[in-house]
């Protein structure tokens, strides 16, 4: 190990508290310190190269050091790094807002017409939920009763208190319960572990009937249904069955409940369309986007809303209908410049076509893992995929969390030059969208070998 790596490792352990990390284990381990990146690769302080199999936590889109984005940021840097949207405006945020609405319209999301900026996925969701709440308050009368939110079991919408309230992953969320507002839960459309014990497709989407029961009972007090469209990603890439999203959307319309689509993970091409909602011709009332918006370069997020929502907030100043919400770095010009370049690349390089080609290749590659005795389920939409490891395939019995099966597979993969981050027993694959066929093949080969190594020794059958 070179000297600098040693020094950095020491300082890391001295000063940093890592997110979602048991720090006692961290300090006992040898951390990987990333120094640079190029295309689909990350390079550490010792010059070792790794495939970035999780797009640097689901954000990277066109690979690292993408020329056009590098250039957009450096050009913007010559003008100004940051100015705010609180009382002022700036050029990149104006041009990006126009572009985002145009992109939304090109995706069939015709009624989205206004852009509210923030700087990460959690805040984009928080802004959306406050907007939905305030919308009904401003409508007045009996609508003021509409104060609650419907969410899916196993939902994940971020780590701030509002978005944690919407969440349904016990490991992350349960402890904080006394701090959270209550939400009304709808069964997760989880076909591998169906919460209502049905089998898809024979079930005829029985989970929709469950959702309808909840809406029927609670619509009068419900502001919005918050959903991760098509994929509950942080729950372990739970892909909802075809038709689920569009039927939820219809029910929301029928029962006069707003639909908030959290496209933080799915947005910007991951599923093979620009936005996941597009697959089922669904237009939400509010849409949160973040992760991929800057191509994975800078923290930026946006909450897109319909004209109807926006209009409800209009009035004389003294009516105090204003949306009193905003973050210091709102509309950050560097982030917006990166986002504009990101979207331009989608158009210039036909990225969505590439994603569709690569996702059918990925599907083919993953099929080879299906019969492995410890692979319970493989779920995929576009270039988002999850491989669920099980202790027992026929009973679907999971490995106990403390066995850290997913973690051990990812550690093994890392030794073979691939960086992944698991969610429990699910191995998550989210490569950069422009990954080459050769690297994709290598990635799946490494995963197969890592699963074999881990499940073959140390785990009981
Ligand atoms: C990652 C994620 C968030 C939170 O985004 P942050 O930028 O990490 O705050 C919210 N919703 C979904 C669906 C996500 O995947």
Short mmCIF file of N, CA, C and O and ligand atoms in Angstrom, two decimals, residues 58 120-122 156-158 228 262 264-265 291, ligand 1:
data_model
loop_
_atom_site.label_atom_id
_atom_site.label_comp_id
_atom_site.label_asym_id
_atom_site.label_seq_id
_atom_site.Cartn_x
_atom_site.Cartn_y
_atom_site.Cartn_z
N UNK A 58 -26.24 5.19 -7.82
CA UNK A 58 -27.41 5.34 -8.69
C UNK A 58 -27.51 6.72 -9.36
O UNK A 58 -28.56 7.08 -9.87
N UNK A 120 -31.57 17.63 -3.35
CA UNK A 120 -31.41 16.16 -3.30
C UNK A 120 -32.78 15.50 -3.35
O UNK A 120 -33.81 16.18 -3.30
N UNK A 121 -32.77 14.19 -3.44
CA UNK A 121 -34.03 13.48 -3.63
C UNK A 121 -34.99 13.65 -2.47
O UNK A 121 -36.20 13.83 -2.67
N UNK A 122 -34.46 13.60 -1.25
CA UNK A 122 -35.32 13.73 -0.08
C UNK A 122 -36.03 15.08 -0.07
O UNK A 122 -37.22 15.16 0.21
N UNK A 156 -39.47 3.75 -0.05
CA UNK A 156 -38.31 4.56 0.36
C UNK A 156 -38.35 5.88 -0.40
O UNK A 156 -38.40 5.89 -1.63
N UNK A 157 -38.36 6.98 0.35
CA UNK A 157 -38.42 8.28 -0.31
C UNK A 157 -37.35 9.24 0.20
O UNK A 157 -37.43 10.44 -0.06
N UNK A 158 -36.38 8.73 0.94
CA UNK A 158 -35.30 9.58 1.41
C UNK A 158 -35.17 9.54 2.92
O UNK A 158 -35.90 8.81 3.60
N UNK A 228 -43.19 5.23 -5.81
CA UNK A 228 -42.03 5.08 -6.68
C UNK A 228 -42.56 4.34 -7.92
O UNK A 228 -42.87 3.16 -7.83
N UNK A 262 -42.36 9.63 -7.24
CA UNK A 262 -40.97 9.81 -6.83
C UNK A 262 -40.09 9.12 -7.88
O UNK A 262 -39.85 7.92 -7.80
N UNK A 264 -37.00 9.78 -8.36
CA UNK A 264 -35.61 10.09 -7.99
C UNK A 264 -34.66 9.00 -8.49
O UNK A 264 -33.60 9.29 -9.03
N UNK A 265 -35.07 7.74 -8.33
CA UNK A 265 -34.20 6.64 -8.79
C UNK A 265 -34.45 6.30 -10.26
O UNK A 265 -33.53 6.00 -11.01
N UNK A 291 -31.34 12.25 -8.29
CA UNK A 291 -30.16 11.44 -8.62
C UNK A 291 -29.51 11.68 -10.00
O UNK A 291 -28.43 12.22 -10.08
C1 LIG B 1 -32.37 7.94 -3.40
C2 LIG B 1 -33.82 8.14 -3.33
C3 LIG B 1 -34.37 9.22 -2.62
C4 LIG B 1 -33.54 10.15 -1.79
O1 LIG B 1 -32.65 10.88 -2.55
P1 LIG B 1 -31.38 11.57 -1.82
O2 LIG B 1 -30.75 12.39 -2.90
O3 LIG B 1 -30.52 10.43 -1.36
O4 LIG B 1 -31.91 12.37 -0.71
C5 LIG B 1 -35.73 9.40 -2.67
N1 LIG B 1 -36.52 8.58 -3.37
C6 LIG B 1 -36.03 7.52 -4.06
C7 LIG B 1 -36.97 6.67 -4.86
C8 LIG B 1 -34.67 7.27 -4.06
O5 LIG B 1 -34.18 6.21 -4.72
#
